[in-house]
CSV table of C-alpha atoms in Angstrom, one decimal:
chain,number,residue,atom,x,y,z
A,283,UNK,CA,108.7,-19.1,32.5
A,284,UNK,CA,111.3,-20.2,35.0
A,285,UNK,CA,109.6,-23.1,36.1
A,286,UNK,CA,109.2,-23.9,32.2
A,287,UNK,CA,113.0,-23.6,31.6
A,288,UNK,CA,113.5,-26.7,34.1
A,289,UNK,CA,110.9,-29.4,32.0
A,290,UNK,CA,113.7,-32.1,30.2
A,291,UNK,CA,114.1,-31.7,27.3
A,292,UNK,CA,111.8,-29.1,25.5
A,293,UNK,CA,111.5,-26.9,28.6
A,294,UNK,CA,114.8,-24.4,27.8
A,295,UNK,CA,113.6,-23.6,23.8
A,296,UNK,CA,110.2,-23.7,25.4
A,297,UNK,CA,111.1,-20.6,28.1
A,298,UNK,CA,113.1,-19.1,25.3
A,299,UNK,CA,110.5,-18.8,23.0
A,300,UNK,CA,108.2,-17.5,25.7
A,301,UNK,CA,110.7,-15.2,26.8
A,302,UNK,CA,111.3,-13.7,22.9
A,303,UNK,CA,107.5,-13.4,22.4
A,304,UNK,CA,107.3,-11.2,25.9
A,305,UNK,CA,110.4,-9.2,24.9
A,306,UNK,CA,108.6,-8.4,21.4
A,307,UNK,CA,105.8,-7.5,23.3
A,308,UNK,CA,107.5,-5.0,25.8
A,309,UNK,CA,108.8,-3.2,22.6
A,310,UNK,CA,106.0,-3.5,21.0
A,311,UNK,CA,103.9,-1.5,23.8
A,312,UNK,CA,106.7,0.8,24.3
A,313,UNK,CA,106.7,1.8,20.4
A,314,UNK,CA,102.9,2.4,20.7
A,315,UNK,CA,103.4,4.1,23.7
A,316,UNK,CA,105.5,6.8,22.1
A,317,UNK,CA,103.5,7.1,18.6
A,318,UNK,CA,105.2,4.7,16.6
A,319,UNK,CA,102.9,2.1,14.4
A,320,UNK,CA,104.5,-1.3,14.9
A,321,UNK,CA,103.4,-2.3,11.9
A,322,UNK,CA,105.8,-0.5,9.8
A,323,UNK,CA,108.8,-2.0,8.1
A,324,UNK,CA,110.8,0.5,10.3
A,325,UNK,CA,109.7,-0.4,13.7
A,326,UNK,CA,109.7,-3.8,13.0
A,327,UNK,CA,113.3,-3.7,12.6
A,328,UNK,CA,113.9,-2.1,15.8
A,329,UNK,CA,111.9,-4.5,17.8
A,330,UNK,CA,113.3,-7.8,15.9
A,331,UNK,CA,117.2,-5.9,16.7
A,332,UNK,CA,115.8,-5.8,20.4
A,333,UNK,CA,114.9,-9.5,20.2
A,334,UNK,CA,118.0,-10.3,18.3
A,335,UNK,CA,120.3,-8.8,21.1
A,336,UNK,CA,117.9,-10.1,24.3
A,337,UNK,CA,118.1,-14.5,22.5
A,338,UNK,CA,122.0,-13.6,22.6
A,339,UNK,CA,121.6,-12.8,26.3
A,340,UNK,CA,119.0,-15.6,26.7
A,341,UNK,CA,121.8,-17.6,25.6
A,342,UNK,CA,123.6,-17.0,29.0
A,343,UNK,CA,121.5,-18.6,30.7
A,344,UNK,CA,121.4,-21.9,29.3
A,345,UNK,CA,124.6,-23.5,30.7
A,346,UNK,CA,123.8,-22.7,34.8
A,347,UNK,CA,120.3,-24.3,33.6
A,348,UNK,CA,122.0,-27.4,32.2
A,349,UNK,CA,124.5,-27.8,35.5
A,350,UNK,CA,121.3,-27.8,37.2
A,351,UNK,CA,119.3,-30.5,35.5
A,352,UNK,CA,122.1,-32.8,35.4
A,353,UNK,CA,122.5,-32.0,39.2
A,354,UNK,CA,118.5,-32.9,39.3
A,355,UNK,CA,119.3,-36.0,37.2
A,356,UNK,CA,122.3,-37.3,39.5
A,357,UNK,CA,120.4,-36.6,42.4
A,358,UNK,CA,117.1,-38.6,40.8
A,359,UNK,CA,116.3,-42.2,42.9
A,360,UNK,CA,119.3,-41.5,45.1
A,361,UNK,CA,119.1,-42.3,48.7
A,362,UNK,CA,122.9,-42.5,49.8
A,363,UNK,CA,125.6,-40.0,49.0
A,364,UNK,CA,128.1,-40.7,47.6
A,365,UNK,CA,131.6,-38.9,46.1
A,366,UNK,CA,130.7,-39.0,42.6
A,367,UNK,CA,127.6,-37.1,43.4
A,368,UNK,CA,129.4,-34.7,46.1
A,369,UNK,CA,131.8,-34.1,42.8
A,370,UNK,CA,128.4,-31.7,41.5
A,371,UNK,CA,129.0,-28.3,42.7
A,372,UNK,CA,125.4,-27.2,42.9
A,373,UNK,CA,124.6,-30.2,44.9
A,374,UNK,CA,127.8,-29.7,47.4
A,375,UNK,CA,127.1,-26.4,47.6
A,376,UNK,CA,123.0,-27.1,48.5
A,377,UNK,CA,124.1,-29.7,50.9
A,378,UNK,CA,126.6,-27.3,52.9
A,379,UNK,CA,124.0,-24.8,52.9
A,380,UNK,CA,121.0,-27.1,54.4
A,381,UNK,CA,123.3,-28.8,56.8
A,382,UNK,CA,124.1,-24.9,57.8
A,383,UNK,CA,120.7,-23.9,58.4
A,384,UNK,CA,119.9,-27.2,59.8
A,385,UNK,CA,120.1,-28.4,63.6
A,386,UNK,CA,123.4,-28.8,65.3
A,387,UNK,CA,124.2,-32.5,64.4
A,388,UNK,CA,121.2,-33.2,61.9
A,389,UNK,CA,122.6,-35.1,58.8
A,390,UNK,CA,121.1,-33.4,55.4
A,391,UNK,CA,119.4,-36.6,53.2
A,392,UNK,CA,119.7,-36.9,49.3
A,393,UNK,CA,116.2,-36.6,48.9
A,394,UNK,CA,115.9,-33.0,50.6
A,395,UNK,CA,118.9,-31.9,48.7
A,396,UNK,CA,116.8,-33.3,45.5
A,397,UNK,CA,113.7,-31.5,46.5
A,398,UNK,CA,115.7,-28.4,46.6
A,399,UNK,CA,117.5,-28.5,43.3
A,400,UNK,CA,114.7,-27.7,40.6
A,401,UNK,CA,113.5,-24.3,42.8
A,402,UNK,CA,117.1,-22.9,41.8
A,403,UNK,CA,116.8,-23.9,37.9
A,404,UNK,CA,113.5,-22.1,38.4
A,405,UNK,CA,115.7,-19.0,40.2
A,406,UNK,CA,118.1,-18.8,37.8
A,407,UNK,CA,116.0,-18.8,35.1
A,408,UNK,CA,113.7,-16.1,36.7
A,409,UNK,CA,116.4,-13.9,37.7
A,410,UNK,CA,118.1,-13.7,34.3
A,411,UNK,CA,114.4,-13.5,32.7
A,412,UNK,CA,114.4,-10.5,34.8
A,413,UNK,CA,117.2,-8.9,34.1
A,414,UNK,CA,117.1,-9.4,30.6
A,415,UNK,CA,113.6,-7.9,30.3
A,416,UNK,CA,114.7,-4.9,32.4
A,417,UNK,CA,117.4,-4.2,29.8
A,418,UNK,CA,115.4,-4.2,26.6
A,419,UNK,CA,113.0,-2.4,28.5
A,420,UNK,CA,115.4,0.4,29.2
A,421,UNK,CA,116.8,0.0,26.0
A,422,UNK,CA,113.4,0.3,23.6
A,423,UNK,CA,112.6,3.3,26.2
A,424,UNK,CA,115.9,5.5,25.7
A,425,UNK,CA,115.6,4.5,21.8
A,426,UNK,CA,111.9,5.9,21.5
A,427,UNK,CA,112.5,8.7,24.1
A,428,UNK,CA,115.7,9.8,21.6
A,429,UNK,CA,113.8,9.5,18.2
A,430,UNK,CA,111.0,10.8,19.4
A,431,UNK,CA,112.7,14.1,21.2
A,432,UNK,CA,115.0,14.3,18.1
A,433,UNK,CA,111.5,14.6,15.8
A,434,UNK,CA,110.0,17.1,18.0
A,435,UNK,CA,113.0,19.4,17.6
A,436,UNK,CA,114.1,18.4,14.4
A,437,UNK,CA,117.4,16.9,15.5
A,438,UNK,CA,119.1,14.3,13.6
A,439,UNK,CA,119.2,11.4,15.3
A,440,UNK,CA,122.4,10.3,17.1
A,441,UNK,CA,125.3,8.7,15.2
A,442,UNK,CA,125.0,5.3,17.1
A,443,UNK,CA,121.3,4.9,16.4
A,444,UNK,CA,121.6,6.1,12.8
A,445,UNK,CA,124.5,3.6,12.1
A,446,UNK,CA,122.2,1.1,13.3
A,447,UNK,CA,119.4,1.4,10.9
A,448,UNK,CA,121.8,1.8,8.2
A,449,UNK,CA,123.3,-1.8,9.5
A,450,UNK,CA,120.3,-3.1,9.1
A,451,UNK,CA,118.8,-1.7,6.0
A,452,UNK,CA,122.1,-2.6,4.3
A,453,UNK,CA,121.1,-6.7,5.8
A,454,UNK,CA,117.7,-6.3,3.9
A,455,UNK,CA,119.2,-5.2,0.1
């Protein structure tokens, strides 16, 4: 799905939706996992708030992704630098790194940079996919682990979670 956020145009909505339908899936599995039938009205409003709150950190991501496709774009056909195109921090920054990890005295050409740039869109977008996956992993474990402990012993459920649903439920009316 990184690789898919870096395609112009339609590849960010493209990863996003990918990354929503995996998210739903996660909670999905980890519903099942503790009991809970997916199919219900209830836990289908626990998964959607998990997808809900995982597209508002998907968002995040979408600004480093741009800074890198127009540093892809500026960098596209170029042979020469130039100061306008040393202006684009990703590219500086690449360009300082290679000429770092280059030979003493080896000049670093447009066209490495270039070559360089769409691995880091497909980092970033990784990365975050990562982390965000590993929070609403966490997240959909601790809330099934809770209801399902609070169940078992006949506890009410906590104040946060129950102010949740009623959040929620009050949307729906």
């Amino acid at each position: 799905m990184g690789a898919l956020a870096m395609v112009p145009v339609a590849g960010i909505p493209a990863a996003m939706t990918a990354d929503i339908l995996v998210i739903a899936s996660t909670a999905t599995r980890i519903a099942y996992s503790y009991g809970y039938d997916t199919k219900d009205p209830d836990e289908q409003l626990f998964i959607q708030r998990l997808v809900r709150r995982s597209f508002m950190a998907q968002a995040t991501k979408a600004e480093p992704l741009h800074k890198t496709a127009q540093a892809a774009q500026a960098l596209k056909g170029r042979v020469n630098w130039s100061a306008k195109l040393r202006n684009h921090q990703l590219v500086a920054a690449l360009e300082k790194l290679m000429r770092h990890l280059s030979p003493a005295g080896s000049r670093v050409s447009v066209t490495s940079v270039a070559k360089v740039v769409p691995f880091i869109g497909v980092l970033i977008s990784a990365g975050m996919n990562a982390a965000v996956l590993c929070r609403v992993a966490s997240e959909a474990q601790r809330y099934c682990q809770t209801r399902f402990l609070c169940e078992k012993y006949g506890l009410p459920l906590p104040a946060a979670l129950v102010a949740d649903r009623e959040k929620v439920e009050s949307r729906q009316d």
